[in-house]
Short mmCIF file of C-alpha atoms in Angstrom, two decimals:
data_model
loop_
_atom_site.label_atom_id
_atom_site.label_comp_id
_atom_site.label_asym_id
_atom_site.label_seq_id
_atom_site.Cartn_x
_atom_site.Cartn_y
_atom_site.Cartn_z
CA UNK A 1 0.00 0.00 0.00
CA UNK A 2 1.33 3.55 -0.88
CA UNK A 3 -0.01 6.50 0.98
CA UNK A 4 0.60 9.69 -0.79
CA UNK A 5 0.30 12.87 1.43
CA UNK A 6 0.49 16.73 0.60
CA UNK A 7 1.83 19.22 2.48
CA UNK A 8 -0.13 20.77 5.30
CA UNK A 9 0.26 24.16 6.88
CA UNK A 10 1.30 25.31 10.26
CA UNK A 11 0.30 27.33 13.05
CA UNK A 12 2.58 30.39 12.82
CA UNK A 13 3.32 33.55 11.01
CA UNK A 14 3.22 32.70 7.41
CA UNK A 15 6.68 31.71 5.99
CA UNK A 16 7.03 32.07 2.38
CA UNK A 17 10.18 29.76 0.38
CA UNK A 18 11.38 30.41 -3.05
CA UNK A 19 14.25 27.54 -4.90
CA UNK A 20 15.35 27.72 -8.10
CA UNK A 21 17.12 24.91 -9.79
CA UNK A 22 19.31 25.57 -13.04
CA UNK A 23 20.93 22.65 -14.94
CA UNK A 24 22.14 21.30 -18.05
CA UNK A 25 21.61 17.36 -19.82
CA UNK A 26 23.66 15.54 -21.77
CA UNK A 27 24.21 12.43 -23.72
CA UNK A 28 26.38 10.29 -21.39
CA UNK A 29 27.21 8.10 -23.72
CA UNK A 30 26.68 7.13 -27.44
CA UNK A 31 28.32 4.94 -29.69
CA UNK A 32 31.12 6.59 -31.91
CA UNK A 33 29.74 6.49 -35.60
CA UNK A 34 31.89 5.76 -38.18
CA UNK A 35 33.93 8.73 -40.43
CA UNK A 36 33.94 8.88 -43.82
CA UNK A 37 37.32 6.95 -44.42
CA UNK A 38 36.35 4.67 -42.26
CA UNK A 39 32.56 4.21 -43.75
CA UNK A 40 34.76 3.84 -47.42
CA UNK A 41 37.23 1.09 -45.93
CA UNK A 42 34.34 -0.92 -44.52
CA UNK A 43 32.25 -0.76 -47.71
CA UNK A 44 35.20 -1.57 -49.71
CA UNK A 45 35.70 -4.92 -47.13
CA UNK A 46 31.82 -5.42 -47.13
CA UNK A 47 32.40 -5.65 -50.98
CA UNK A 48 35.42 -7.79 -51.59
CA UNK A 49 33.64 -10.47 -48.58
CA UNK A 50 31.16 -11.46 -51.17
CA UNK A 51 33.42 -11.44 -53.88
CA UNK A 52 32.64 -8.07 -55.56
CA UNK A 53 34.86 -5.65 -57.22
CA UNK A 54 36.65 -2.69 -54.77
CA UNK A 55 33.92 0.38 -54.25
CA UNK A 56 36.52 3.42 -53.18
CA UNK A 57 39.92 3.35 -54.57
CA UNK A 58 42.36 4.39 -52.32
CA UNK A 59 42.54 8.47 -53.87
CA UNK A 60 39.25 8.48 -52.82
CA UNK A 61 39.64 7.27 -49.02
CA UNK A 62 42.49 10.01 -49.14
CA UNK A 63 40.11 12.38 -50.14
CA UNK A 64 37.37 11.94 -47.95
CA UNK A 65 39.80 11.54 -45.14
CA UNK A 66 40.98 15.29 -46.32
CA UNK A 67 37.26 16.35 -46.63
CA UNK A 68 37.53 17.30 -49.55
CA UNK A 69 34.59 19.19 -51.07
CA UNK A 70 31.35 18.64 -51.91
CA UNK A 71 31.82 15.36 -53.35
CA UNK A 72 33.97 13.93 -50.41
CA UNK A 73 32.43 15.16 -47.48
CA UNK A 74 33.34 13.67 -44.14
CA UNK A 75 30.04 15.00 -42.50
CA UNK A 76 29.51 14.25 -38.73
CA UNK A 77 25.58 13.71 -38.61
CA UNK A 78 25.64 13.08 -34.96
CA UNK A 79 27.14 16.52 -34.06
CA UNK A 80 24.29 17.77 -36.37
CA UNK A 81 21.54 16.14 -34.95
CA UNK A 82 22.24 16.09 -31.26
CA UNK A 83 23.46 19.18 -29.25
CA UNK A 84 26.15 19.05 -26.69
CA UNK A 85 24.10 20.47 -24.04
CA UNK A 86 20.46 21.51 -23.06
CA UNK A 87 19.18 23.59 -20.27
CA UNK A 88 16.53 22.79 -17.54
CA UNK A 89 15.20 25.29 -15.14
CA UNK A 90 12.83 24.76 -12.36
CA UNK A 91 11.36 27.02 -9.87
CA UNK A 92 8.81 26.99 -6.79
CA UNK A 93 7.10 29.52 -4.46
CA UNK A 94 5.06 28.36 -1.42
CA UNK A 95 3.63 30.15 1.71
CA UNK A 96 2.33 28.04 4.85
CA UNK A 97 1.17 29.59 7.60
CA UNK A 98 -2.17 29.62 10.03
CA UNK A 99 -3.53 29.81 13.35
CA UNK A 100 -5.00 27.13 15.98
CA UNK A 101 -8.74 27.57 13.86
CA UNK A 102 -6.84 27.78 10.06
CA UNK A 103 -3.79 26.56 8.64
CA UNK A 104 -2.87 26.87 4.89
CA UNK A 105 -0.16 26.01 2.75
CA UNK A 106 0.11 26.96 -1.12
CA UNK A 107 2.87 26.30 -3.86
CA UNK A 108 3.27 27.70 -7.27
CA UNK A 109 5.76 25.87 -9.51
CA UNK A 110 7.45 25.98 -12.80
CA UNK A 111 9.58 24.34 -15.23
CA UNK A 112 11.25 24.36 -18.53
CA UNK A 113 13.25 22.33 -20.30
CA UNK A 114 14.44 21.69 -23.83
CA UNK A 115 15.27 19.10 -26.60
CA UNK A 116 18.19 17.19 -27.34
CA UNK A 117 17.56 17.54 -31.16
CA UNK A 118 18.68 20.52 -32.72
CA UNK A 119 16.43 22.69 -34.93
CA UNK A 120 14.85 24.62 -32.48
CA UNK A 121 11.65 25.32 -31.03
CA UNK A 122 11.06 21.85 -28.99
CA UNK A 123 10.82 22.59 -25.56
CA UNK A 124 8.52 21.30 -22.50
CA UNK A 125 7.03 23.41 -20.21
CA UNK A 126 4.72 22.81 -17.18
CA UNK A 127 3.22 25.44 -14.52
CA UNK A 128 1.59 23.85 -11.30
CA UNK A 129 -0.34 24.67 -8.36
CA UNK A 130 -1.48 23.38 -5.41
CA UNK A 131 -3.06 24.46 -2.05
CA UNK A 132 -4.17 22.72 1.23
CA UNK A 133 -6.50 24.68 3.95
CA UNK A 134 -7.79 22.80 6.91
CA UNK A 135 -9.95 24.75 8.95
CA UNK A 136 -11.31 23.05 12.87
CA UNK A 137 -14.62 24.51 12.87
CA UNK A 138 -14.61 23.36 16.86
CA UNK A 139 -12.88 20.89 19.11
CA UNK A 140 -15.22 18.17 17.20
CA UNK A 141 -15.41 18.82 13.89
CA UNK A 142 -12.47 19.83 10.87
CA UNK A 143 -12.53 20.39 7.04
CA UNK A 144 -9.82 20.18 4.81
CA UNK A 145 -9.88 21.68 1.29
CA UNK A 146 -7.20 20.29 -0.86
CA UNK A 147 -6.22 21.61 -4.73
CA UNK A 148 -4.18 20.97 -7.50
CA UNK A 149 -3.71 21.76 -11.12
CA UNK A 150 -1.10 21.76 -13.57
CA UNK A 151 -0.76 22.29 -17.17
CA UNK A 152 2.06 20.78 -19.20
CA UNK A 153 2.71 22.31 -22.61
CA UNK A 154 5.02 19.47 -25.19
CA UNK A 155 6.40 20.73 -28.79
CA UNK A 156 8.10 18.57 -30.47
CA UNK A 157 9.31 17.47 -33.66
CA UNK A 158 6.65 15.79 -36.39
CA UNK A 159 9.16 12.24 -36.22
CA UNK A 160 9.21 10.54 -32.05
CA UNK A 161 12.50 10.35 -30.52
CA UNK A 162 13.56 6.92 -31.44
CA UNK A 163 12.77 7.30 -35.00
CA UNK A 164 15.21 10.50 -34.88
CA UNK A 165 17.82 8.32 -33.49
CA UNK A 166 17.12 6.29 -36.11
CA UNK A 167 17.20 8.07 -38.85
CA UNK A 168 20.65 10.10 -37.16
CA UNK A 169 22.56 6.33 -37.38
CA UNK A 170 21.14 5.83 -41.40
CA UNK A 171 22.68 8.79 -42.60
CA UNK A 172 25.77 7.96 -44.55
CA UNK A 173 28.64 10.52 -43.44
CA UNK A 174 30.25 10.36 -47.01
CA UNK A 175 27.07 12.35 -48.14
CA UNK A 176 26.15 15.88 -46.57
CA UNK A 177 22.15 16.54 -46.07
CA UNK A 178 21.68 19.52 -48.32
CA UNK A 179 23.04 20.23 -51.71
CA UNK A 180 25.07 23.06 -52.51
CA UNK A 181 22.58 25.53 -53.24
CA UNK A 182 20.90 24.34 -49.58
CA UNK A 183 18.10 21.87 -50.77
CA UNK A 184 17.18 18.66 -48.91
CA UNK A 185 19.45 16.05 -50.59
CA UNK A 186 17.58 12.98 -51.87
CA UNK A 187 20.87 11.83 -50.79
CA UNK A 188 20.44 9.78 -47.11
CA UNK A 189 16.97 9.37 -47.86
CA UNK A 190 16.59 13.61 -47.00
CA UNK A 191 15.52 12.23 -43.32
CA UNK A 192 17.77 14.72 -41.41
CA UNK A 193 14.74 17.50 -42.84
CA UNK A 194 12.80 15.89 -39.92
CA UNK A 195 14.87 18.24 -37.52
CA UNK A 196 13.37 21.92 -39.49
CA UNK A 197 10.23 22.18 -38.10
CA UNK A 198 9.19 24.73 -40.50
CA UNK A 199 9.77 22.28 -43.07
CA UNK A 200 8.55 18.71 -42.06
CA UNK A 201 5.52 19.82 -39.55
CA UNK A 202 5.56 19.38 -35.57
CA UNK A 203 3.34 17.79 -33.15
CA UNK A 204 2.09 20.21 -30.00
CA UNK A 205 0.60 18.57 -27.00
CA UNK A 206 -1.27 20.18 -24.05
CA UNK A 207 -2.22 18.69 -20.99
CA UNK A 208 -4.17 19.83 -18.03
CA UNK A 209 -5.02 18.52 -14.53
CA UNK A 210 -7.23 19.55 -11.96
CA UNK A 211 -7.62 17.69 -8.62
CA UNK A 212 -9.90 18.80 -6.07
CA UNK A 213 -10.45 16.63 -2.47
CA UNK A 214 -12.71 17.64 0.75
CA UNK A 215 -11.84 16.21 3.96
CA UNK A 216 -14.44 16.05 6.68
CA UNK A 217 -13.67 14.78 10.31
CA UNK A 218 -15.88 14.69 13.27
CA UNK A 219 -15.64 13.16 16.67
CA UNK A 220 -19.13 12.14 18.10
CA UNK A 221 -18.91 13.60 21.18
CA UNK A 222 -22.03 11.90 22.82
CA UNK A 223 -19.70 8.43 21.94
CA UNK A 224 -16.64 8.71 23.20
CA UNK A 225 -13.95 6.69 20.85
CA UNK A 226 -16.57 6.81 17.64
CA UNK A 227 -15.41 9.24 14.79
CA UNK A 228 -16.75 9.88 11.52
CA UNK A 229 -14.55 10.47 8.62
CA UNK A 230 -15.75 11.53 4.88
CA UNK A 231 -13.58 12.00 1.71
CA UNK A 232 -14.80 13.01 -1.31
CA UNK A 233 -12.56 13.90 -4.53
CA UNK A 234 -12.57 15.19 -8.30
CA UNK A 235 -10.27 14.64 -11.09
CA UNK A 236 -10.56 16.24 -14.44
CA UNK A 237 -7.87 15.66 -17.43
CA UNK A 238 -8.18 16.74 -20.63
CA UNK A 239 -5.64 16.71 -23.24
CA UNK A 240 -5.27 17.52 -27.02
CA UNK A 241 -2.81 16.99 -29.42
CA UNK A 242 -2.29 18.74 -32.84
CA UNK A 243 0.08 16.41 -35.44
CA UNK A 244 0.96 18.44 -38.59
CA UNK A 245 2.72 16.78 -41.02
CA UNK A 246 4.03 18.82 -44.02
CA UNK A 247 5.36 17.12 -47.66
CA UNK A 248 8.53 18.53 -48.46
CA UNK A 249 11.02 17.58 -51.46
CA UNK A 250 13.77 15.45 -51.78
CA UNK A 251 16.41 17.25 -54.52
CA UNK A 252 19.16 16.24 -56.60
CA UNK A 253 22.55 18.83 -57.46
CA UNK A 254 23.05 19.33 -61.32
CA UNK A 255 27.08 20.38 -61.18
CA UNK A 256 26.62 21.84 -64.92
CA UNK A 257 23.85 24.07 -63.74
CA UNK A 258 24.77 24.48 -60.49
CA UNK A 259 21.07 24.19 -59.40
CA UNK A 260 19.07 21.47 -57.14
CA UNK A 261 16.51 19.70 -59.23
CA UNK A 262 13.72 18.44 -57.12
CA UNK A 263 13.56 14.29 -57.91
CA UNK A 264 11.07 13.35 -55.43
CA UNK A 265 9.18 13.89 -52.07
CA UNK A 266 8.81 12.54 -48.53
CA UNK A 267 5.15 12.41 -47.10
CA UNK A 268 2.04 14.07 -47.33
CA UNK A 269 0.54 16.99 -45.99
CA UNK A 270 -1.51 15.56 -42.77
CA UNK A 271 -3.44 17.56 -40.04
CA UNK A 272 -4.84 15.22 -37.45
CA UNK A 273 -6.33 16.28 -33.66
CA UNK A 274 -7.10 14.73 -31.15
CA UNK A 275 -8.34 15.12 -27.71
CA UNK A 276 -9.11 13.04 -24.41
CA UNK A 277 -11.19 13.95 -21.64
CA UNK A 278 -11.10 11.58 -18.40
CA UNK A 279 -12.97 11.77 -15.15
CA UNK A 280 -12.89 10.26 -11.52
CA UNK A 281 -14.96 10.38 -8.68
CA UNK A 282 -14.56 9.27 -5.29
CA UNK A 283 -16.30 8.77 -2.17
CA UNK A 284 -15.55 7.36 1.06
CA UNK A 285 -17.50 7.14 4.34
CA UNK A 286 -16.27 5.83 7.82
CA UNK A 287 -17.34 5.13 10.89
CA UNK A 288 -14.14 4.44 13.41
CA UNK A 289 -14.34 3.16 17.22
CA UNK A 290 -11.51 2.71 19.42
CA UNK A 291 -12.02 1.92 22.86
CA UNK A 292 -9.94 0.18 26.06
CA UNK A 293 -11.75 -1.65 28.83
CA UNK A 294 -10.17 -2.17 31.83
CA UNK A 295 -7.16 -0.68 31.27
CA UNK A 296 -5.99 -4.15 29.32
CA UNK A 297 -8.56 -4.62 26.76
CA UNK A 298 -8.33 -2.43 23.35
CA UNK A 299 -11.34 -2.63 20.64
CA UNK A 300 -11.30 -1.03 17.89
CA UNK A 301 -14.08 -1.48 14.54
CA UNK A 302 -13.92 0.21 11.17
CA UNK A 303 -17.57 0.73 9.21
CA UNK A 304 -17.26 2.50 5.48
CA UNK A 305 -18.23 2.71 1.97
CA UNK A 306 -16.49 3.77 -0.73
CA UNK A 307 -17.60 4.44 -4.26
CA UNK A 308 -15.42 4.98 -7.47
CA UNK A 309 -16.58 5.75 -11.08
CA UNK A 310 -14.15 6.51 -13.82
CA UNK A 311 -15.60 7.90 -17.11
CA UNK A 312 -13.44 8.79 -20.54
CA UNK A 313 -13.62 9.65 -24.12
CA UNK A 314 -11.64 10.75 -26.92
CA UNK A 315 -12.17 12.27 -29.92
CA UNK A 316 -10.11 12.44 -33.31
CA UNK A 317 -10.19 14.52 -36.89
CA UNK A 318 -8.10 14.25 -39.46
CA UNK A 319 -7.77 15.72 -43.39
CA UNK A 320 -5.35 14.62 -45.46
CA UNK A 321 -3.67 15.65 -49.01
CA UNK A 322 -3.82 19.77 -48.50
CA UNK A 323 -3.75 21.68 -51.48
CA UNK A 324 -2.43 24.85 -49.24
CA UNK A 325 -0.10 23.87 -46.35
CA UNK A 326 -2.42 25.60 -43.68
CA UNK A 327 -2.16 23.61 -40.18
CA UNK A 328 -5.85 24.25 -39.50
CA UNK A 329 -8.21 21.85 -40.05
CA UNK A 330 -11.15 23.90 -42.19
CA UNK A 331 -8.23 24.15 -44.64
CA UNK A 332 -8.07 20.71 -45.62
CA UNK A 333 -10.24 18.73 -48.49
CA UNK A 334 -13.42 16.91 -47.72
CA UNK A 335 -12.06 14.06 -49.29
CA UNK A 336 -10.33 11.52 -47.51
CA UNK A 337 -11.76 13.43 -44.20
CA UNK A 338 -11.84 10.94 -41.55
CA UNK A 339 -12.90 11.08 -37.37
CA UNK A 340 -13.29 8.63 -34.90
CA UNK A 341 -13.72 8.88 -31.10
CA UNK A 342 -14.31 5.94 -28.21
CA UNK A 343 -15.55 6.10 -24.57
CA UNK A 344 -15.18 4.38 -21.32
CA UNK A 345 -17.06 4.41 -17.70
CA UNK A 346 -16.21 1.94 -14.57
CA UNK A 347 -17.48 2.18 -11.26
CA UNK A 348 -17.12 -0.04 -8.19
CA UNK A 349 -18.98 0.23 -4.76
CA UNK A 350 -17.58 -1.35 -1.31
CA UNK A 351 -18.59 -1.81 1.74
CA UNK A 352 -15.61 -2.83 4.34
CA UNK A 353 -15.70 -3.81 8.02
CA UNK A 354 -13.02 -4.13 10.29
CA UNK A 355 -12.90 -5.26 14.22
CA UNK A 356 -9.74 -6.34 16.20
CA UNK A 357 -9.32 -7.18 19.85
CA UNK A 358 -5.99 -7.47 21.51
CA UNK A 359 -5.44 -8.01 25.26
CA UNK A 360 -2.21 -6.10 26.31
CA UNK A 361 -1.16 -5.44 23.07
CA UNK A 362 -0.17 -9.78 23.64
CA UNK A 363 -3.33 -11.81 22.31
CA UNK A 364 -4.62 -10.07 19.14
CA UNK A 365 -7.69 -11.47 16.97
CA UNK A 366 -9.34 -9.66 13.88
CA UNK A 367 -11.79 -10.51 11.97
CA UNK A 368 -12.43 -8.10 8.41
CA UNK A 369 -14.63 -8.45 5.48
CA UNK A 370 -15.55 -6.36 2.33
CA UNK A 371 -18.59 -6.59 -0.05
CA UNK A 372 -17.35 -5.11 -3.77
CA UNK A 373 -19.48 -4.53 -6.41
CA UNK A 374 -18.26 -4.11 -9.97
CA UNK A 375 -20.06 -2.58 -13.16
CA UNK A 376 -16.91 -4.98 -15.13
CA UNK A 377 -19.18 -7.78 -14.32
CA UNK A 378 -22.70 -8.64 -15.70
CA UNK A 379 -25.80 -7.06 -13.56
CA UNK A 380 -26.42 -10.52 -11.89
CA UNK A 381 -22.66 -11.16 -11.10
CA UNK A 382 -21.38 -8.13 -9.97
CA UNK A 383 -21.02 -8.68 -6.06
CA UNK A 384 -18.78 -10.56 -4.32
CA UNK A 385 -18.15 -10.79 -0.25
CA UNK A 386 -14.77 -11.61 1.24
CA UNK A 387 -14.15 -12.17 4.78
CA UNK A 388 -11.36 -13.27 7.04
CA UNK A 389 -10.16 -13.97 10.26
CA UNK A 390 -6.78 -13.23 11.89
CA UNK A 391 -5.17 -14.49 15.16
CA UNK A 392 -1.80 -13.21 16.78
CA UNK A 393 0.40 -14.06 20.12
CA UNK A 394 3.31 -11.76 20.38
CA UNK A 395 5.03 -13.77 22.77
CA UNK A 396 7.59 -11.26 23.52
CA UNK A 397 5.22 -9.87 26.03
CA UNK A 398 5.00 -13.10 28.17
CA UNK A 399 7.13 -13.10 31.68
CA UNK A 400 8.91 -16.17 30.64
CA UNK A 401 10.57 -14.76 27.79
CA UNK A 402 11.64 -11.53 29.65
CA UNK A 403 15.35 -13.12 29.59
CA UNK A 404 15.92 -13.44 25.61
CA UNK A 405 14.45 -9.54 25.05
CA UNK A 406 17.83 -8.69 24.87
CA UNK A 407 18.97 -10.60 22.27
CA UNK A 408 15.19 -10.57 20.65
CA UNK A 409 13.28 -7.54 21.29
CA UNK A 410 9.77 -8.24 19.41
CA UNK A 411 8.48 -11.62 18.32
#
């Protein structure tokens, strides 16, 4: 069981604390990728394995060791794609503060970080909040009012991660990725165009969060021992996501002209968005007695319900084939329009009991059970009881073993 708990303000003058955090990433480690001499040697030996004919003659391994020109280029594709270093930066503000009748505590936070690929403009950036108030209303009863919310903002390149890295280790180094004039070679397959934005298309993702939970705790004062304890909570999410892929041509240099002639293309201009939406409720009622009789004799019983339900649904439009490279989605053609969308709910109900009764804290018995209904289930099958009974002896606590609680302290 993991029991996650939020900060929680104290009685005194309010205290406000500010940290900033300023850092930088980088790749640890990578494997070394081949130069262009090197890529020329190893064809040449890939060649004469099978029993074909010798690729590079050795001028031309001189020259590309030389980098020489255009046409032997020893192009490092890794320092092109990957930058040495990116920044991170992370900051937080929080106040707690309160009297014996209200204490508070609330945090603002931020942070920012960026990519690894070069080519600008991919950064993540989140801004959070969150607030906790508990107010004792009188020496019986207290409410709690708990908040948070964050919103993430992602922009990143139209290709994921590990197809980038991919793409990085296919590029040949003995070919460069533009031509002379600055057009995407069709060289390499033009896949390190995936790294211009502006060129290939992006994909922007925004998320946001909103969790809201009231605590209410009362002691029943006519009972001593008997408490009643109810938690209620809300959580929204919603996210959307705009993918925008752009075509862009693949070229070919023309040495007599001294112009790029455009010999083919690389995908299709694609707007797709999406958007999820998910929900959860919960609710949880106790009753709690805790009692000693006779100075030796502790009781204690547990009484609640709890009820969950979970709801989601998503939602996605897409046009394909634009005429005009407009990321909007009224801009694309009717045909080959698509959409589709799905849905969820769950829900479970419980009811869970609990009584124990130790004598000295040395003879302990319990005995629990829970009824759970689930909506997974068909209407006639949904509920199941579950029951069980517990026995203890810590024998620690007997006289007779007083001599070994040296050596044992707790058995």
């Amino acid at each position: 069981v993991i029991v996650v708990t939020t900060k929680k303000g104290k009685t005194g003058k309010p205290q406000f604390n500010y940290n900033m955090n300023y850092g930088v990433q980088t790749v640890t480690r990578y494997p070394r990728m081949v130069t262009s001499e090197e890529f020329a040697i190893l064809k040449n030996e890939a060649s004469l394995n099978i029993g074909g004919p010798v690729i590079y003659t050795d001028e031309e391994i001189e020259k590309f060791r030389n980098n020489e020109g255009p046409d032997y280029p020893n192009f490092d594709y890794y320092d092109y794609f990957v930058k040495d270093y990116t920044p991170q930066f992370q900051q937080n503000i929080s106040v707690t503060g309160g009297s014996e009748k209200i204490k508070y505590f609330f945090l603002l936070g931020q942070i920012k970080q960026e990519s690894m690929w070069k080519g600008g403009n991919q950064d993540y950036a989140k801004y959070n909040f969150r607030s906790n108030v508990t107010a004792k209303i009188n020496e019986d009863f207290d409410i709690s009012v708990e908040l948070g919310a964050r919103t993430e903002d992602r922009n990143n390149l139209v290709q994921d991660s590990y197809l980038m890295a991919s793409w990085m280790q296919y590029q040949w180094p003995i070919f460069e990725p533009k031509t002379p004039d600055g057009k995407i070679s069709a060289r390499n397959y033009g896949l390190s165009a995936y790294l211009d934005r502006e060129l290939t298309g992006y994909v922007n993702n925004v998320r946001n969060s909103i969790q809201g939970t009231l605590i209410l705790n009362y002691k029943i004062p006519f009972v001593p021992g008997l408490s009643a304890r109810l938690t209620t909570s809300r959580d929204l999410y919603f996210e959307d996501q705009k993918f925008w892929q752009k075509q862009y041509g693949l070229y070919t240099y023309d040495a007599s002209t001294k112009t790029s002639v455009q010999t083919g293309a690389r995908d299709v201009n694609q707007l797709v968005l999406s958007n999820w939406k998910t929900t959860a409720t919960r609710i949880q009622a106790s009753l709690n007695y805790k009692t000693t009789i006779a100075e030796n004799h502790n009781v204690t019983a547990l009484l609640l319900y709890e009820e969950m339900e979970d709801r989601a649904n998503n939602f996605a439009a897409s046009r394909i084939n634009y005429v005009v490279p407009i990321d909007q989605i009224f801009a694309g053609p009717d045909l080959n329009k698509n959409n589709s969308g799905g849905a969820s709910d769950n829900g479970r109900q419980s009811v869970v009991g609990r009584a124990t009764y130790d004598f000295n804290s040395k003879y302990l018995l319990e005995y629990s059970f829970r009824y759970d209904g689930s909506a997974k289930f068909p209407v006639n099958e949904r509920w199941g009881f579950f029951s069980g009974v517990s026995a203890g002896w810590r024998i620690s606590k007997e006289n007779f073993f007083g001599n070994l609680l040296k050596t044992i302290s707790d058995l």
